[in-house]
Amino acid sequence: LDRPWLRTGFRHPDLLDWLLSHGVVRERISIVIAAATHRDPKPAEYPYMFGDSVWPAWKDRIFMHHDYEDLERLGTMPDGTPVELNGRAARSEVILSLSDLDYHYFAGVSGGPKHLVPGIAGRALTTADHLRMFGDLGFAPNVDMGILDGNPVYEYKRNAVQIVLEALKARGTFVY
């Protein structure tokens, strides 16, 4: 999994070389862009995101996540929202999440659990997650940068990720 941040692009060549040197067959490696509801990158943005040594050499193994297609249901949130994840990722033996960790204006932080939800989640889960930011008047209490404890967006996301991790573990998928 990848989010299109410049610093993650520096990690791709070493990670891909390491995987190949440890016997992972190239055709079994997929790079899924965890874009959640965001637009696809423009063609000119891919080389910037992945760098000259990865793009175009790996472009046939780079896939965009779309939050409305090829989803696998892994469970249900207590509020009834389906927990759906990108099918390519859900069918994988191993998921390596490559992301920055930074402040996020309503989720507390970017990266971490946000890489799975909403990163490669279905639209219903992303919508339910994002709606947690609102209170009676404006933002809900504790919805702010760097706040995790008591942040309803982060707590909802963490609960969804726990469902994802348990379901994937039951399938034998290792998530790092």
Coordinates of C-alpha atoms in Angstrom, one line a residue:
L1 CA 0.0 0.0 0.0
D2 CA 1.2 3.5 -0.7
R3 CA 0.0 7.0 -0.3
P4 CA 1.4 9.5 -2.8
W5 CA 3.8 11.4 -0.6
L6 CA 7.3 12.3 -1.8
R7 CA 9.1 10.7 1.2
T8 CA 7.5 7.3 0.7
G9 CA 8.9 7.3 -2.9
F10 CA 12.4 7.2 -1.5
R11 CA 11.6 3.9 0.3
H12 CA 10.3 2.0 -2.7
P13 CA 13.5 1.0 -4.4
D14 CA 15.1 -0.5 -1.3
L15 CA 11.9 -2.3 -0.3
L16 CA 11.3 -3.7 -3.8
D17 CA 15.0 -4.8 -4.0
W18 CA 14.7 -6.5 -0.6
L19 CA 11.6 -8.4 -1.5
L20 CA 13.1 -9.6 -4.8
S21 CA 16.3 -10.6 -3.1
H22 CA 14.4 -12.7 -0.6
G23 CA 12.6 -14.7 -3.3
V24 CA 9.4 -12.8 -3.7
V25 CA 8.4 -13.2 -7.4
R26 CA 7.8 -9.8 -9.1
E27 CA 4.4 -10.9 -10.3
R28 CA 3.3 -11.4 -6.7
I29 CA 4.1 -7.8 -5.8
S30 CA 1.4 -5.2 -6.1
I31 CA 1.6 -1.6 -5.2
V32 CA -1.8 -0.3 -4.3
I33 CA -2.2 3.5 -4.0
A34 CA -4.3 4.1 -0.9
A35 CA -6.2 7.1 -2.2
A36 CA -9.5 6.6 -0.3
T37 CA -11.9 9.0 -2.0
H38 CA -9.2 11.2 -3.6
R39 CA -8.7 11.4 -7.4
D40 CA -6.4 9.2 -9.4
P41 CA -3.0 10.7 -10.0
K42 CA -2.5 12.4 -13.3
P43 CA -0.1 10.6 -15.6
A44 CA 2.6 13.2 -15.0
E45 CA 2.3 12.7 -11.2
Y46 CA 3.3 9.0 -11.2
P47 CA 7.0 9.6 -11.9
Y48 CA 7.1 12.2 -9.2
M49 CA 5.4 9.8 -6.7
F50 CA 7.5 6.8 -7.4
G51 CA 10.8 8.1 -8.8
D52 CA 12.9 7.1 -11.8
S53 CA 14.0 3.7 -10.5
V54 CA 10.4 2.5 -9.8
W55 CA 8.5 4.3 -12.5
P56 CA 8.2 3.1 -15.3
A57 CA 9.9 -0.2 -14.3
W58 CA 7.0 -1.2 -12.0
K59 CA 4.1 0.7 -13.5
D60 CA 2.4 -2.6 -14.5
R61 CA 2.4 -3.6 -10.8
I62 CA 0.9 -0.2 -9.5
F63 CA -2.8 -0.1 -8.9
M64 CA -5.2 2.6 -7.8
H65 CA -7.6 1.9 -5.1
H66 CA -11.2 2.9 -5.9
D67 CA -13.6 2.9 -3.0
Y68 CA -16.5 1.6 -5.0
E69 CA -15.1 -1.5 -6.9
D70 CA -13.4 -4.8 -6.2
L71 CA -14.2 -4.7 -2.5
E72 CA -14.2 -7.6 0.0
R73 CA -16.5 -7.4 3.0
L74 CA -14.6 -8.3 6.1
G75 CA -17.2 -7.5 8.8
T76 CA -19.6 -5.0 10.1
M77 CA -19.2 -2.0 12.4
P78 CA -21.5 -1.9 15.5
D79 CA -23.5 0.9 13.7
G80 CA -24.2 -1.5 10.8
T81 CA -21.7 0.0 8.4
P82 CA -20.0 -2.7 6.2
V83 CA -16.3 -3.0 6.6
E84 CA -15.1 -3.4 3.1
L85 CA -11.5 -3.4 1.9
N86 CA -9.7 -3.3 -1.5
G87 CA -10.0 -6.8 -2.9
R88 CA -6.4 -6.9 -4.2
A89 CA -5.2 -6.1 -0.7
A90 CA -7.7 -8.4 1.1
R91 CA -6.6 -11.4 -1.1
S92 CA -2.9 -10.8 -0.4
E93 CA -0.7 -13.0 1.8
V94 CA 1.1 -10.0 3.2
I95 CA 0.3 -6.3 3.3
L96 CA 3.1 -3.8 3.9
S97 CA 1.8 -0.3 4.6
L98 CA 4.2 2.4 3.5
S99 CA 3.1 5.9 4.6
D100 CA 4.1 9.0 6.4
L101 CA 2.8 9.8 9.8
D102 CA 1.9 13.4 10.2
Y103 CA -0.8 15.6 11.8
H104 CA -4.3 15.4 10.2
Y105 CA -6.8 18.2 10.8
F106 CA -9.6 16.0 12.0
A107 CA -8.4 12.4 12.2
G108 CA -5.6 13.3 14.6
V109 CA -2.9 11.8 12.5
S110 CA -2.4 10.7 8.9
G111 CA -0.9 7.3 8.1
G112 CA -1.1 4.5 10.6
P113 CA -4.7 3.2 10.8
K114 CA -5.8 5.9 8.3
H115 CA -3.8 4.0 5.6
L116 CA -6.3 1.2 5.8
V117 CA -9.4 3.2 6.7
P118 CA -10.1 5.2 4.6
G119 CA -7.0 4.5 2.5
I120 CA -8.2 1.2 0.9
A121 CA -11.7 1.0 2.5
G122 CA -15.1 1.0 0.8
R123 CA -17.0 4.3 0.4
A124 CA -19.6 3.5 3.1
L125 CA -17.0 3.0 5.7
T126 CA -15.1 6.1 4.7
T127 CA -18.3 8.1 4.8
A128 CA -19.2 6.8 8.3
D129 CA -15.7 7.4 9.5
H130 CA -15.6 11.0 8.2
L131 CA -19.0 11.9 9.6
R132 CA -17.7 11.3 13.1
M133 CA -15.9 14.7 12.8
F134 CA -19.2 16.6 13.2
G135 CA -20.9 17.5 16.5
D136 CA -24.1 19.4 17.2
L137 CA -22.5 22.6 16.1
G138 CA -19.3 22.3 14.0
F139 CA -16.6 19.8 14.9
A140 CA -17.2 17.2 17.6
P141 CA -15.1 17.5 20.8
N142 CA -11.5 16.3 20.5
V143 CA -11.6 16.4 16.7
D144 CA -8.2 18.1 16.0
M145 CA -4.7 17.7 14.9
G146 CA -2.6 15.3 17.1
I147 CA -5.6 14.4 19.3
L148 CA -6.2 10.6 19.4
D149 CA -7.7 9.9 22.8
G150 CA -11.4 10.8 22.7
N151 CA -11.3 11.8 19.0
P152 CA -14.4 10.1 17.6
V153 CA -12.9 9.9 14.1
Y154 CA -9.7 8.2 15.2
E155 CA -11.6 5.9 17.6
Y156 CA -14.1 4.8 14.9
K157 CA -11.2 4.2 12.5
R158 CA -9.3 2.2 15.1
N159 CA -12.3 0.0 15.7
A160 CA -12.8 -0.5 11.9
V161 CA -9.1 -1.4 11.5
Q162 CA -9.3 -3.9 14.4
I163 CA -12.1 -5.7 12.4
V164 CA -10.0 -5.6 9.3
L165 CA -6.9 -7.0 11.1
E166 CA -8.9 -9.8 12.8
A167 CA -10.5 -10.8 9.5
L168 CA -7.2 -10.7 7.6
K169 CA -5.5 -12.7 10.3
A170 CA -8.2 -15.3 10.1
R171 CA -7.4 -15.6 6.4
G172 CA -3.7 -16.0 7.1
T173 CA -2.8 -12.5 5.9
F174 CA 0.1 -10.8 7.6
V175 CA -0.3 -7.0 7.9
Y176 CA 2.7 -4.8 8.7

